[in-house]
Each structure stands twice: as C-alpha cells, then as structure tokens.
Amino acid sequence: MSSEKEILLVVLVAGGLAAILVYVVLRARYAQNKLKVLNKLLKDQGVEIRRKNRMLLEQNHKLKLLDEEKNNIISIVSHDLKSPLNKIFALVSLMSMAKENLDDDQKEYLGKINHVIKDGLELIRNLLDIRALESGGIELNLSEVKAKELTKSVVRSFQSPAAHKMILVHFKEEEEFRLITDRQYLTRIIENLMSNALKFSPKETIVSVSLKKADGHYLLEIKDQGPGLIEEELPLLFHKFQVLSARPTGGESSSGLGLSITKSLVEGLGGDISYAPANGNGAIFSVALPLNGPNHQNKNHHSPQ
C-alpha cells in the first residue's frame, strides 16, 4: 500500500515538474518573441534616426551654402552700391558749394538727393555691420579714450541734420574722464543713438544728451521728444529688421537694424543698453560701459598713447 502512495507521489511530483518546465519554456518563448519585437522596433527606430540625421546634415549644408551666398551677395551689392553713392555724394557736395548760382528749388532738390544718399550709405553700413556681427562677433581694439571729448565730438557732428529739422541738441557735460574701450565701436554706438533720436523727433524739439561717470561706468543718456514706444512693442525693440509703429518725422528711412547693431556693440564692450519712456512724449536710451574695459578673452588691448 505504501508503495502505491509512493508511486502516486512520484507521479504527482513529476507532473508538477513537467508543468513547471512547460511554463518556463512558454515564458522563455514569450520573452524571446517579445525581445525580437523590441529588437525590430529598435532597428526600425535606428534606421529612422539615421535617415533624419542625414536629412539634418543635408539641411545644415544647404543652410550653410545659403548663408555664404547671402554674405557674398551683401558684399557684392554693398561694394557695387557704395562706390557710386559716394561719387554722387561728392558731386552733390560740390554742387552745394555753389549755392549762390542755384535757385530755391534746385537747393531743395540737392538737399533731397543728399538725404537719400545718406540713407543708402547708412543702410549699406548697417548690412555690413550685421554680417560682421553674425560671422564672428566683434574684434576689439581697446585703448584709453577721453570720454567727454569723444562723445561731444560725435554729438556735434549731428548739428547739421538737427538744424535741418530745427531741433536743439543740448549736451550736458561734466568733468573729463577716461575709459578703456574700442574707440570705433563707441563712436558707432553714439552715432546710432543720435541718428535714431533725430530721426524720430518732430521739428522744433529738443534732444538732450548727458554723460557722466558713476559706479565705475561710462553712463550715456540720450533723450528725445518723439512718440516713444508702445508697451506691446518693447520685447521687439532690439531685434533685427523690426520696424515699429513710431515713424521717422522727416521722411527718413528706417531699416530696423540700428538698435540691434547698437545692442550688439554695447554688449561686445561689456556694457548694457536700456530704454525708458520719457515724461510725457519721448524716449530715453541709456548706455553703461565699464571704465576698465570689457572682460573678454579675445580682446586686443592697445596701450594708451
């Protein structure tokens, strides 16, 4: 009797082991099939990733070619336009020197021609500046600069266009001080802001320029009595090719590049530029530059003369 029980027990154990073995085999096959599916999915995804990578490489190559073509076009067009415009400008300047031989209409026409040429040359310079900034930033040529002397000289150069619109330019000056900066780029910054202020100022208004030294910085503020900016446009202020709602008051052109270039130059010199509305109508642009020069690794610092 005991032997029958033992046999039954053996049969039951063997059956259980067989069932377990069958279960393990089935689970292994299931896992194997699932692994095959996953491997196929990964393989398909790998093929798709490689395809998209190839597309990205092709698109990047096309973009690079387009960028090079754009730069070449800018160079060619700028060169081909700048030369004849300079010749026309020189010719108009010579004709203007003989004003006693011109009637009022002729003088007016010469003034308009001169104005158009200046706008064209400014646009060319802006395009060349944008190309240079996009290509490799700005290469600094640092030296010690007399802040008041340089700023006042640039501001004075705008007396003629200001007088044409009967705008009074008031320069508030303090004691002379020096800063380490790039003379050419600082000049360009002041020129852009002055040009902008006069461009958007109505006739018979005032443009106020103040300069001071404070907290180790060169602080420049240019205030006009133009329309200022609406709040919704403030995020677009320093973006490229942004022509905002404020329009030039004397028929001047606006490419939407000046403030973008100015911001890039100011930041390249380690400074900050900001905008604030003036009391009533008008805009205030403020520039702060460090007196000891920007903290750049690639700067080329020339010792003061």
PDB file of C-alpha atoms in Angstrom:
ATOM      1  CA  MET A   1       0.000   0.000   0.000  1.00  0.00           C
ATOM      2  CA  SER A   2       2.796   2.331   0.915  1.00  0.00           C
ATOM      3  CA  SER A   3       4.455   1.644  -2.408  1.00  0.00           C
ATOM      4  CA  GLU A   4       1.308   2.764  -4.261  1.00  0.00           C
ATOM      5  CA  LYS A   5       1.320   6.014  -2.314  1.00  0.00           C
ATOM      6  CA  GLU A   6       4.963   6.498  -3.126  1.00  0.00           C
ATOM      7  CA  ILE A   7       4.286   5.851  -6.790  1.00  0.00           C
ATOM      8  CA  LEU A   8       1.360   8.298  -6.731  1.00  0.00           C
ATOM      9  CA  LEU A   9       3.526  10.898  -5.029  1.00  0.00           C
ATOM     10  CA  VAL A  10       6.259  10.412  -7.624  1.00  0.00           C
ATOM     11  CA  VAL A  11       3.709  10.789 -10.415  1.00  0.00           C
ATOM     12  CA  LEU A  12       2.326  13.967  -8.858  1.00  0.00           C
ATOM     13  CA  VAL A  13       5.801  15.427  -8.369  1.00  0.00           C
ATOM     14  CA  ALA A  14       6.815  14.501 -11.887  1.00  0.00           C
ATOM     15  CA  GLY A  15       3.630  16.045 -13.259  1.00  0.00           C
ATOM     16  CA  GLY A  16       4.255  19.220 -11.297  1.00  0.00           C
ATOM     17  CA  LEU A  17       7.826  19.440 -12.527  1.00  0.00           C
ATOM     18  CA  ALA A  18       6.645  18.857 -16.073  1.00  0.00           C
ATOM     19  CA  ALA A  19       4.060  21.609 -15.703  1.00  0.00           C
ATOM     20  CA  ILE A  20       6.676  23.945 -14.304  1.00  0.00           C
ATOM     21  CA  LEU A  21       9.020  23.028 -17.133  1.00  0.00           C
ATOM     22  CA  VAL A  22       6.309  23.682 -19.719  1.00  0.00           C
ATOM     23  CA  TYR A  23       5.541  27.032 -18.064  1.00  0.00           C
ATOM     24  CA  VAL A  24       9.229  28.017 -18.071  1.00  0.00           C
ATOM     25  CA  VAL A  25       9.552  27.051 -21.724  1.00  0.00           C
ATOM     26  CA  LEU A  26       6.466  29.030 -22.678  1.00  0.00           C
ATOM     27  CA  ARG A  27       7.665  32.077 -20.717  1.00  0.00           C
ATOM     28  CA  ALA A  28      11.070  31.823 -22.367  1.00  0.00           C
ATOM     29  CA  ARG A  29       9.491  31.680 -25.812  1.00  0.00           C
ATOM     30  CA  TYR A  30       7.240  34.620 -24.950  1.00  0.00           C
ATOM     31  CA  ALA A  31      10.223  36.621 -23.744  1.00  0.00           C
ATOM     32  CA  GLN A  32      12.196  35.640 -26.825  1.00  0.00           C
ATOM     33  CA  ASN A  33       9.376  36.756 -29.140  1.00  0.00           C
ATOM     34  CA  LYS A  34       8.996  39.993 -27.217  1.00  0.00           C
ATOM     35  CA  LEU A  35      12.748  40.573 -27.467  1.00  0.00           C
ATOM     36  CA  LYS A  36      12.570  40.016 -31.222  1.00  0.00           C
ATOM     37  CA  VAL A  37       9.766  42.551 -31.478  1.00  0.00           C
ATOM     38  CA  LEU A  38      11.759  45.051 -29.400  1.00  0.00           C
ATOM     39  CA  ASN A  39      14.890  44.448 -31.442  1.00  0.00           C
ATOM     40  CA  LYS A  40      12.949  45.009 -34.650  1.00  0.00           C
ATOM     41  CA  LEU A  41      11.446  48.185 -33.205  1.00  0.00           C
ATOM     42  CA  LEU A  42      14.891  49.433 -32.166  1.00  0.00           C
ATOM     43  CA  LYS A  43      16.269  48.558 -35.573  1.00  0.00           C
ATOM     44  CA  ASP A  44      13.451  50.449 -37.300  1.00  0.00           C
ATOM     45  CA  GLN A  45      13.963  53.409 -34.975  1.00  0.00           C
ATOM     46  CA  GLY A  46      17.692  53.311 -35.686  1.00  0.00           C
ATOM     47  CA  VAL A  47      17.006  53.405 -39.421  1.00  0.00           C
ATOM     48  CA  GLU A  48      14.617  56.344 -38.933  1.00  0.00           C
ATOM     49  CA  ILE A  49      17.132  58.227 -36.747  1.00  0.00           C
ATOM     50  CA  ARG A  50      19.875  57.723 -39.315  1.00  0.00           C
ATOM     51  CA  ARG A  51      17.503  58.921 -42.050  1.00  0.00           C
ATOM     52  CA  LYS A  52      16.631  62.051 -40.065  1.00  0.00           C
ATOM     53  CA  ASN A  53      20.288  62.658 -39.266  1.00  0.00           C
ATOM     54  CA  ARG A  54      21.068  62.538 -42.982  1.00  0.00           C
ATOM     55  CA  MET A  55      18.232  64.982 -43.626  1.00  0.00           C
ATOM     56  CA  LEU A  56      19.533  67.319 -40.909  1.00  0.00           C
ATOM     57  CA  LEU A  57      23.051  67.163 -42.326  1.00  0.00           C
ATOM     58  CA  GLU A  58      21.713  67.949 -45.796  1.00  0.00           C
ATOM     59  CA  GLN A  59      19.606  70.830 -44.459  1.00  0.00           C
ATOM     60  CA  ASN A  60      22.540  72.197 -42.452  1.00  0.00           C
ATOM     61  CA  HIS A  61      24.699  72.028 -45.553  1.00  0.00           C
ATOM     62  CA  LYS A  62      22.056  73.868 -47.577  1.00  0.00           C
ATOM     63  CA  LEU A  63      21.697  76.493 -44.828  1.00  0.00           C
ATOM     64  CA  LYS A  64      25.464  76.967 -44.757  1.00  0.00           C
ATOM     65  CA  LEU A  65      25.519  77.435 -48.527  1.00  0.00           C
ATOM     66  CA  LEU A  66      22.613  79.892 -48.318  1.00  0.00           C
ATOM     67  CA  ASP A  67      24.366  81.832 -45.543  1.00  0.00           C
ATOM     68  CA  GLU A  68      27.570  82.007 -47.589  1.00  0.00           C
ATOM     69  CA  GLU A  69      25.575  83.089 -50.627  1.00  0.00           C
ATOM     70  CA  LYS A  70      23.806  85.761 -48.553  1.00  0.00           C
ATOM     71  CA  ASN A  71      27.144  87.102 -47.302  1.00  0.00           C
ATOM     72  CA  ASN A  72      28.555  87.128 -50.813  1.00  0.00           C
ATOM     73  CA  ILE A  73      25.501  88.961 -52.126  1.00  0.00           C
ATOM     74  CA  ILE A  74      25.756  91.526 -49.309  1.00  0.00           C
ATOM     75  CA  SER A  75      29.439  92.060 -50.085  1.00  0.00           C
ATOM     76  CA  ILE A  76      28.906  92.414 -53.819  1.00  0.00           C
ATOM     77  CA  VAL A  77      25.812  94.607 -53.583  1.00  0.00           C
ATOM     78  CA  SER A  78      27.313  96.778 -50.850  1.00  0.00           C
ATOM     79  CA  HIS A  79      30.519  97.299 -52.822  1.00  0.00           C
ATOM     80  CA  ASP A  80      28.693  97.962 -56.097  1.00  0.00           C
ATOM     81  CA  LEU A  81      26.297 100.400 -54.430  1.00  0.00           C
ATOM     82  CA  LYS A  82      28.691 102.123 -52.070  1.00  0.00           C
ATOM     83  CA  SER A  83      31.102 103.303 -54.751  1.00  0.00           C
ATOM     84  CA  PRO A  84      28.547 105.089 -56.985  1.00  0.00           C
ATOM     85  CA  LEU A  85      26.717 106.506 -53.968  1.00  0.00           C
ATOM     86  CA  ASN A  86      29.959 108.003 -52.665  1.00  0.00           C
ATOM     87  CA  LYS A  87      30.618 109.536 -56.088  1.00  0.00           C
ATOM     88  CA  ILE A  88      27.115 111.027 -56.230  1.00  0.00           C
ATOM     89  CA  PHE A  89      27.525 112.297 -52.669  1.00  0.00           C
ATOM     90  CA  ALA A  90      30.788 114.013 -53.602  1.00  0.00           C
ATOM     91  CA  LEU A  91      29.192 115.532 -56.712  1.00  0.00           C
ATOM     92  CA  VAL A  92      26.201 116.839 -54.736  1.00  0.00           C
ATOM     93  CA  SER A  93      28.551 118.299 -52.125  1.00  0.00           C
ATOM     94  CA  LEU A  94      30.454 120.172 -54.858  1.00  0.00           C
ATOM     95  CA  MET A  95      27.220 121.480 -56.357  1.00  0.00           C
ATOM     96  CA  SER A  96      26.021 122.589 -52.930  1.00  0.00           C
ATOM     97  CA  MET A  97      29.168 124.678 -52.509  1.00  0.00           C
ATOM     98  CA  ALA A  98      27.964 126.923 -55.364  1.00  0.00           C
ATOM     99  CA  LYS A  99      24.658 127.813 -53.718  1.00  0.00           C
ATOM    100  CA  GLU A 100      24.737 131.372 -55.000  1.00  0.00           C
ATOM    101  CA  ASN A 101      24.209 130.005 -58.519  1.00  0.00           C
ATOM    102  CA  LEU A 102      21.210 127.885 -57.528  1.00  0.00           C
ATOM    103  CA  ASP A 103      17.594 128.871 -57.089  1.00  0.00           C
ATOM    104  CA  ASP A 104      15.481 127.685 -54.154  1.00  0.00           C
ATOM    105  CA  ASP A 105      14.016 124.681 -55.999  1.00  0.00           C
ATOM    106  CA  GLN A 106      17.462 123.480 -57.046  1.00  0.00           C
ATOM    107  CA  LYS A 107      18.733 123.821 -53.495  1.00  0.00           C
ATOM    108  CA  GLU A 108      15.768 121.805 -52.248  1.00  0.00           C
ATOM    109  CA  TYR A 109      16.362 119.069 -54.821  1.00  0.00           C
ATOM    110  CA  LEU A 110      20.034 118.861 -53.905  1.00  0.00           C
ATOM    111  CA  GLY A 111      19.077 118.566 -50.244  1.00  0.00           C
ATOM    112  CA  LYS A 112      16.704 115.690 -51.003  1.00  0.00           C
ATOM    113  CA  ILE A 113      19.331 113.914 -53.129  1.00  0.00           C
ATOM    114  CA  ASN A 114      21.861 114.326 -50.350  1.00  0.00           C
ATOM    115  CA  HIS A 115      19.347 112.927 -47.848  1.00  0.00           C
ATOM    116  CA  VAL A 116      18.599 109.851 -49.978  1.00  0.00           C
ATOM    117  CA  ILE A 117      22.306 109.144 -50.485  1.00  0.00           C
ATOM    118  CA  LYS A 118      22.968 109.340 -46.742  1.00  0.00           C
ATOM    119  CA  ASP A 119      20.117 106.886 -46.090  1.00  0.00           C
ATOM    120  CA  GLY A 120      21.537 104.498 -48.684  1.00  0.00           C
ATOM    121  CA  LEU A 121      25.050 104.662 -47.250  1.00  0.00           C
ATOM    122  CA  GLU A 122      23.694 104.135 -43.733  1.00  0.00           C
ATOM    123  CA  LEU A 123      21.764 101.057 -44.874  1.00  0.00           C
ATOM    124  CA  ILE A 124      24.895  99.630 -46.525  1.00  0.00           C
ATOM    125  CA  ARG A 125      26.921 100.212 -43.365  1.00  0.00           C
ATOM    126  CA  ASN A 126      24.228  98.546 -41.269  1.00  0.00           C
ATOM    127  CA  LEU A 127      24.126  95.500 -43.543  1.00  0.00           C
ATOM    128  CA  LEU A 128      27.909  95.166 -43.405  1.00  0.00           C
ATOM    129  CA  ASP A 129      27.837  95.520 -39.616  1.00  0.00           C
ATOM    130  CA  ILE A 130      25.164  92.836 -39.268  1.00  0.00           C
ATOM    131  CA  ARG A 131      27.169  90.475 -41.488  1.00  0.00           C
ATOM    132  CA  ALA A 132      30.313  91.066 -39.434  1.00  0.00           C
ATOM    133  CA  LEU A 133      28.478  90.544 -36.129  1.00  0.00           C
ATOM    134  CA  GLU A 134      26.811  87.344 -37.333  1.00  0.00           C
ATOM    135  CA  SER A 135      30.025  85.968 -38.825  1.00  0.00           C
ATOM    136  CA  GLY A 136      32.260  86.186 -35.785  1.00  0.00           C
ATOM    137  CA  GLY A 137      31.184  88.876 -33.375  1.00  0.00           C
ATOM    138  CA  ILE A 138      33.312  91.957 -32.939  1.00  0.00           C
ATOM    139  CA  GLU A 139      37.083  92.080 -32.667  1.00  0.00           C
ATOM    140  CA  LEU A 140      38.025  94.684 -30.102  1.00  0.00           C
ATOM    141  CA  ASN A 141      40.823  97.183 -30.467  1.00  0.00           C
ATOM    142  CA  LEU A 142      40.976  98.660 -26.967  1.00  0.00           C
ATOM    143  CA  SER A 143      42.686 101.891 -25.996  1.00  0.00           C
ATOM    144  CA  GLU A 144      42.316 104.639 -23.437  1.00  0.00           C
ATOM    145  CA  VAL A 145      39.717 107.154 -24.603  1.00  0.00           C
ATOM    146  CA  LYS A 146      38.775 110.613 -23.320  1.00  0.00           C
ATOM    147  CA  ALA A 147      35.085 110.053 -22.727  1.00  0.00           C
ATOM    148  CA  LYS A 148      33.786 113.637 -22.883  1.00  0.00           C
ATOM    149  CA  GLU A 149      35.985 114.629 -25.813  1.00  0.00           C
ATOM    150  CA  LEU A 150      34.870 111.698 -27.974  1.00  0.00           C
ATOM    151  CA  THR A 151      31.187 111.879 -27.030  1.00  0.00           C
ATOM    152  CA  LYS A 152      30.969 115.641 -27.533  1.00  0.00           C
ATOM    153  CA  SER A 153      32.712 115.399 -30.910  1.00  0.00           C
ATOM    154  CA  VAL A 154      30.236 112.782 -32.172  1.00  0.00           C
ATOM    155  CA  VAL A 155      27.233 114.733 -30.858  1.00  0.00           C
ATOM    156  CA  ARG A 156      28.478 117.920 -32.554  1.00  0.00           C
ATOM    157  CA  SER A 157      28.680 116.083 -35.890  1.00  0.00           C
ATOM    158  CA  PHE A 158      24.865 115.922 -35.827  1.00  0.00           C
ATOM    159  CA  GLN A 159      24.380 119.691 -35.628  1.00  0.00           C
ATOM    160  CA  SER A 160      23.638 119.984 -39.353  1.00  0.00           C
ATOM    161  CA  PRO A 161      20.859 117.338 -39.566  1.00  0.00           C
ATOM    162  CA  ALA A 162      19.465 118.664 -36.279  1.00  0.00           C
ATOM    163  CA  ALA A 163      19.392 122.216 -37.642  1.00  0.00           C
ATOM    164  CA  HIS A 164      17.618 120.945 -40.779  1.00  0.00           C
ATOM    165  CA  LYS A 165      14.703 119.873 -38.549  1.00  0.00           C
ATOM    166  CA  MET A 166      15.132 122.878 -36.214  1.00  0.00           C
ATOM    167  CA  ILE A 167      15.985 120.520 -33.341  1.00  0.00           C
ATOM    168  CA  LEU A 168      18.071 121.842 -30.472  1.00  0.00           C
ATOM    169  CA  VAL A 169      20.746 119.383 -29.301  1.00  0.00           C
ATOM    170  CA  HIS A 170      21.661 120.015 -25.668  1.00  0.00           C
ATOM    171  CA  PHE A 171      24.798 118.323 -24.350  1.00  0.00           C
ATOM    172  CA  LYS A 172      25.135 118.213 -20.576  1.00  0.00           C
ATOM    173  CA  GLU A 173      28.789 117.761 -19.813  1.00  0.00           C
ATOM    174  CA  GLU A 174      30.740 117.042 -16.661  1.00  0.00           C
ATOM    175  CA  GLU A 175      34.444 116.780 -15.893  1.00  0.00           C
ATOM    176  CA  GLU A 176      36.561 114.836 -18.357  1.00  0.00           C
ATOM    177  CA  PHE A 177      37.276 111.205 -17.523  1.00  0.00           C
ATOM    178  CA  ARG A 178      38.838 108.259 -19.325  1.00  0.00           C
ATOM    179  CA  LEU A 179      37.784 104.728 -20.105  1.00  0.00           C
ATOM    180  CA  ILE A 180      39.276 101.656 -21.770  1.00  0.00           C
ATOM    181  CA  THR A 181      37.154 100.817 -24.803  1.00  0.00           C
ATOM    182  CA  ASP A 182      37.093 100.443 -28.567  1.00  0.00           C
ATOM    183  CA  ARG A 183      37.013 103.986 -29.965  1.00  0.00           C
ATOM    184  CA  GLN A 184      35.444 102.976 -33.274  1.00  0.00           C
ATOM    185  CA  TYR A 185      32.626 100.959 -31.708  1.00  0.00           C
ATOM    186  CA  LEU A 186      31.863 103.580 -29.058  1.00  0.00           C
ATOM    187  CA  THR A 187      31.639 106.168 -31.832  1.00  0.00           C
ATOM    188  CA  ARG A 188      29.240 103.908 -33.739  1.00  0.00           C
ATOM    189  CA  ILE A 189      27.054 103.457 -30.638  1.00  0.00           C
ATOM    190  CA  ILE A 190      26.721 107.214 -30.105  1.00  0.00           C
ATOM    191  CA  GLU A 191      26.097 107.800 -33.818  1.00  0.00           C
ATOM    192  CA  ASN A 192      23.320 105.217 -33.945  1.00  0.00           C
ATOM    193  CA  LEU A 193      21.541 106.594 -30.882  1.00  0.00           C
ATOM    194  CA  MET A 194      21.866 110.214 -32.043  1.00  0.00           C
ATOM    195  CA  SER A 195      20.658 109.319 -35.534  1.00  0.00           C
ATOM    196  CA  ASN A 196      17.717 107.456 -34.019  1.00  0.00           C
ATOM    197  CA  ALA A 197      16.810 110.354 -31.709  1.00  0.00           C
ATOM    198  CA  LEU A 198      16.847 112.924 -34.525  1.00  0.00           C
ATOM    199  CA  LYS A 199      15.065 110.611 -36.930  1.00  0.00           C
ATOM    200  CA  PHE A 200      12.024 110.184 -34.680  1.00  0.00           C
ATOM    201  CA  SER A 201      11.943 113.704 -33.217  1.00  0.00           C
ATOM    202  CA  PRO A 202       9.406 116.225 -34.532  1.00  0.00           C
ATOM    203  CA  LYS A 203      10.625 119.596 -35.725  1.00  0.00           C
ATOM    204  CA  GLU A 204      11.389 122.307 -33.159  1.00  0.00           C
ATOM    205  CA  THR A 205      12.001 119.889 -30.286  1.00  0.00           C
ATOM    206  CA  ILE A 206      14.983 119.146 -28.053  1.00  0.00           C
ATOM    207  CA  VAL A 207      17.350 116.176 -27.937  1.00  0.00           C
ATOM    208  CA  SER A 208      19.169 116.040 -24.609  1.00  0.00           C
ATOM    209  CA  VAL A 209      22.471 114.212 -24.211  1.00  0.00           C
ATOM    210  CA  SER A 210      24.059 113.676 -20.804  1.00  0.00           C
ATOM    211  CA  LEU A 211      27.322 111.975 -19.915  1.00  0.00           C
ATOM    212  CA  LYS A 212      28.749 111.160 -16.510  1.00  0.00           C
ATOM    213  CA  LYS A 213      30.983 108.772 -14.633  1.00  0.00           C
ATOM    214  CA  ALA A 214      29.361 106.725 -11.863  1.00  0.00           C
ATOM    215  CA  ASP A 215      29.971 103.381 -10.160  1.00  0.00           C
ATOM    216  CA  GLY A 216      32.983 102.651 -12.370  1.00  0.00           C
ATOM    217  CA  HIS A 217      30.986 103.129 -15.567  1.00  0.00           C
ATOM    218  CA  TYR A 218      30.675 105.474 -18.533  1.00  0.00           C
ATOM    219  CA  LEU A 219      26.992 106.458 -18.456  1.00  0.00           C
ATOM    220  CA  LEU A 220      25.424 107.976 -21.573  1.00  0.00           C
ATOM    221  CA  GLU A 221      21.784 109.049 -21.796  1.00  0.00           C
ATOM    222  CA  ILE A 222      20.068 110.360 -24.929  1.00  0.00           C
ATOM    223  CA  LYS A 223      16.543 111.688 -24.591  1.00  0.00           C
ATOM    224  CA  ASP A 224      14.252 112.852 -27.385  1.00  0.00           C
ATOM    225  CA  GLN A 225      10.738 114.272 -27.574  1.00  0.00           C
ATOM    226  CA  GLY A 226       9.427 111.859 -30.160  1.00  0.00           C
ATOM    227  CA  PRO A 227       6.449 109.499 -29.860  1.00  0.00           C
ATOM    228  CA  GLY A 228       8.293 106.882 -27.794  1.00  0.00           C
ATOM    229  CA  LEU A 229       7.231 103.238 -27.931  1.00  0.00           C
ATOM    230  CA  ILE A 230       4.020 101.447 -27.105  1.00  0.00           C
ATOM    231  CA  GLU A 231       4.315  98.796 -24.403  1.00  0.00           C
ATOM    232  CA  GLU A 232       3.462  95.880 -26.697  1.00  0.00           C
ATOM    233  CA  GLU A 233       6.499  96.651 -28.885  1.00  0.00           C
ATOM    234  CA  LEU A 234       9.095  96.700 -26.115  1.00  0.00           C
ATOM    235  CA  PRO A 235      10.057  92.984 -26.484  1.00  0.00           C
ATOM    236  CA  LEU A 236      10.863  93.656 -30.174  1.00  0.00           C
ATOM    237  CA  LEU A 237      12.903  96.801 -29.581  1.00  0.00           C
ATOM    238  CA  PHE A 238      16.429  95.463 -30.138  1.00  0.00           C
ATOM    239  CA  HIS A 239      15.575  92.750 -32.675  1.00  0.00           C
ATOM    240  CA  LYS A 240      16.841  92.823 -36.247  1.00  0.00           C
ATOM    241  CA  PHE A 241      14.641  94.255 -39.013  1.00  0.00           C
ATOM    242  CA  GLN A 242      11.952  95.347 -36.563  1.00  0.00           C
ATOM    243  CA  VAL A 243      10.161  98.387 -37.963  1.00  0.00           C
ATOM    244  CA  LEU A 244       7.931  99.565 -35.119  1.00  0.00           C
ATOM    245  CA  SER A 245       4.887 101.812 -35.104  1.00  0.00           C
ATOM    246  CA  ALA A 246       6.879 105.021 -34.495  1.00  0.00           C
ATOM    247  CA  ARG A 247       7.733 106.539 -37.858  1.00  0.00           C
ATOM    248  CA  PRO A 248      10.529 108.965 -38.845  1.00  0.00           C
ATOM    249  CA  THR A 249       9.275 112.542 -38.808  1.00  0.00           C
ATOM    250  CA  GLY A 250      11.238 113.982 -41.719  1.00  0.00           C
ATOM    251  CA  GLY A 251      10.870 111.360 -44.418  1.00  0.00           C
ATOM    252  CA  GLU A 252      13.942 109.417 -43.257  1.00  0.00           C
ATOM    253  CA  SER A 253      14.156 105.690 -43.899  1.00  0.00           C
ATOM    254  CA  SER A 254      14.331 103.036 -41.197  1.00  0.00           C
ATOM    255  CA  SER A 255      15.727  99.545 -41.804  1.00  0.00           C
ATOM    256  CA  GLY A 256      15.148  98.279 -38.257  1.00  0.00           C
ATOM    257  CA  LEU A 257      18.838  97.452 -37.881  1.00  0.00           C
ATOM    258  CA  GLY A 258      20.301 100.376 -35.955  1.00  0.00           C
ATOM    259  CA  LEU A 259      19.236  99.445 -32.432  1.00  0.00           C
ATOM    260  CA  SER A 260      20.047  95.765 -32.980  1.00  0.00           C
ATOM    261  CA  ILE A 261      23.585  96.684 -34.040  1.00  0.00           C
ATOM    262  CA  THR A 262      23.901  99.131 -31.143  1.00  0.00           C
ATOM    263  CA  LYS A 263      22.893  96.492 -28.604  1.00  0.00           C
ATOM    264  CA  SER A 264      25.408  94.006 -30.027  1.00  0.00           C
ATOM    265  CA  LEU A 265      28.204  96.596 -29.895  1.00  0.00           C
ATOM    266  CA  VAL A 266      27.327  97.686 -26.349  1.00  0.00           C
ATOM    267  CA  GLU A 267      27.300  94.089 -25.116  1.00  0.00           C
ATOM    268  CA  GLY A 268      30.528  93.404 -27.006  1.00  0.00           C
ATOM    269  CA  LEU A 269      32.102  96.228 -24.999  1.00  0.00           C
ATOM    270  CA  GLY A 270      30.884  94.612 -21.775  1.00  0.00           C
ATOM    271  CA  GLY A 271      28.050  97.075 -21.206  1.00  0.00           C
ATOM    272  CA  ASP A 272      24.271  97.344 -21.095  1.00  0.00           C
ATOM    273  CA  ILE A 273      21.718  99.380 -23.017  1.00  0.00           C
ATOM    274  CA  SER A 274      18.184 100.122 -21.867  1.00  0.00           C
ATOM    275  CA  TYR A 275      15.088 102.036 -22.916  1.00  0.00           C
ATOM    276  CA  ALA A 276      12.684 104.042 -20.789  1.00  0.00           C
ATOM    277  CA  PRO A 277       9.771 106.297 -21.725  1.00  0.00           C
ATOM    278  CA  ALA A 278      10.340 109.979 -21.058  1.00  0.00           C
ATOM    279  CA  ASN A 279       7.924 112.039 -19.008  1.00  0.00           C
ATOM    280  CA  GLY A 280       5.227 112.957 -21.491  1.00  0.00           C
ATOM    281  CA  ASN A 281       6.340 112.084 -25.005  1.00  0.00           C
ATOM    282  CA  GLY A 282       9.744 110.782 -25.896  1.00  0.00           C
ATOM    283  CA  ALA A 283      12.278 108.022 -25.431  1.00  0.00           C
ATOM    284  CA  ILE A 284      15.343 107.706 -23.245  1.00  0.00           C
ATOM    285  CA  PHE A 285      18.147 105.346 -24.247  1.00  0.00           C
ATOM    286  CA  SER A 286      20.817 104.708 -21.638  1.00  0.00           C
ATOM    287  CA  VAL A 287      24.213 103.058 -22.154  1.00  0.00           C
ATOM    288  CA  ALA A 288      26.543 101.885 -19.391  1.00  0.00           C
ATOM    289  CA  LEU A 289      30.103 100.784 -20.236  1.00  0.00           C
ATOM    290  CA  PRO A 290      32.773  99.659 -17.740  1.00  0.00           C
ATOM    291  CA  LEU A 291      35.601 102.172 -17.360  1.00  0.00           C
ATOM    292  CA  ASN A 292      38.242  99.434 -17.186  1.00  0.00           C
ATOM    293  CA  GLY A 293      37.195  97.752 -20.419  1.00  0.00           C
ATOM    294  CA  PRO A 294      35.233  94.605 -21.184  1.00  0.00           C
ATOM    295  CA  ASN A 295      36.295  91.320 -19.671  1.00  0.00           C
ATOM    296  CA  HIS A 296      36.975  89.455 -22.951  1.00  0.00           C
ATOM    297  CA  GLN A 297      39.487  86.733 -23.620  1.00  0.00           C
ATOM    298  CA  ASN A 298      39.980  87.737 -27.254  1.00  0.00           C
ATOM    299  CA  LYS A 299      40.441  91.457 -26.749  1.00  0.00           C
ATOM    300  CA  ASN A 300      43.363  93.241 -28.366  1.00  0.00           C
ATOM    301  CA  HIS A 301      44.271  95.911 -25.839  1.00  0.00           C
ATOM    302  CA  HIS A 302      46.464  98.720 -27.145  1.00  0.00           C
ATOM    303  CA  SER A 303      48.291 100.750 -24.545  1.00  0.00           C
ATOM    304  CA  PRO A 304      47.293 104.402 -24.256  1.00  0.00           C
ATOM    305  CA  GLN A 305      49.262 106.764 -26.429  1.00  0.00           C
TER     306      GLN A 305
END
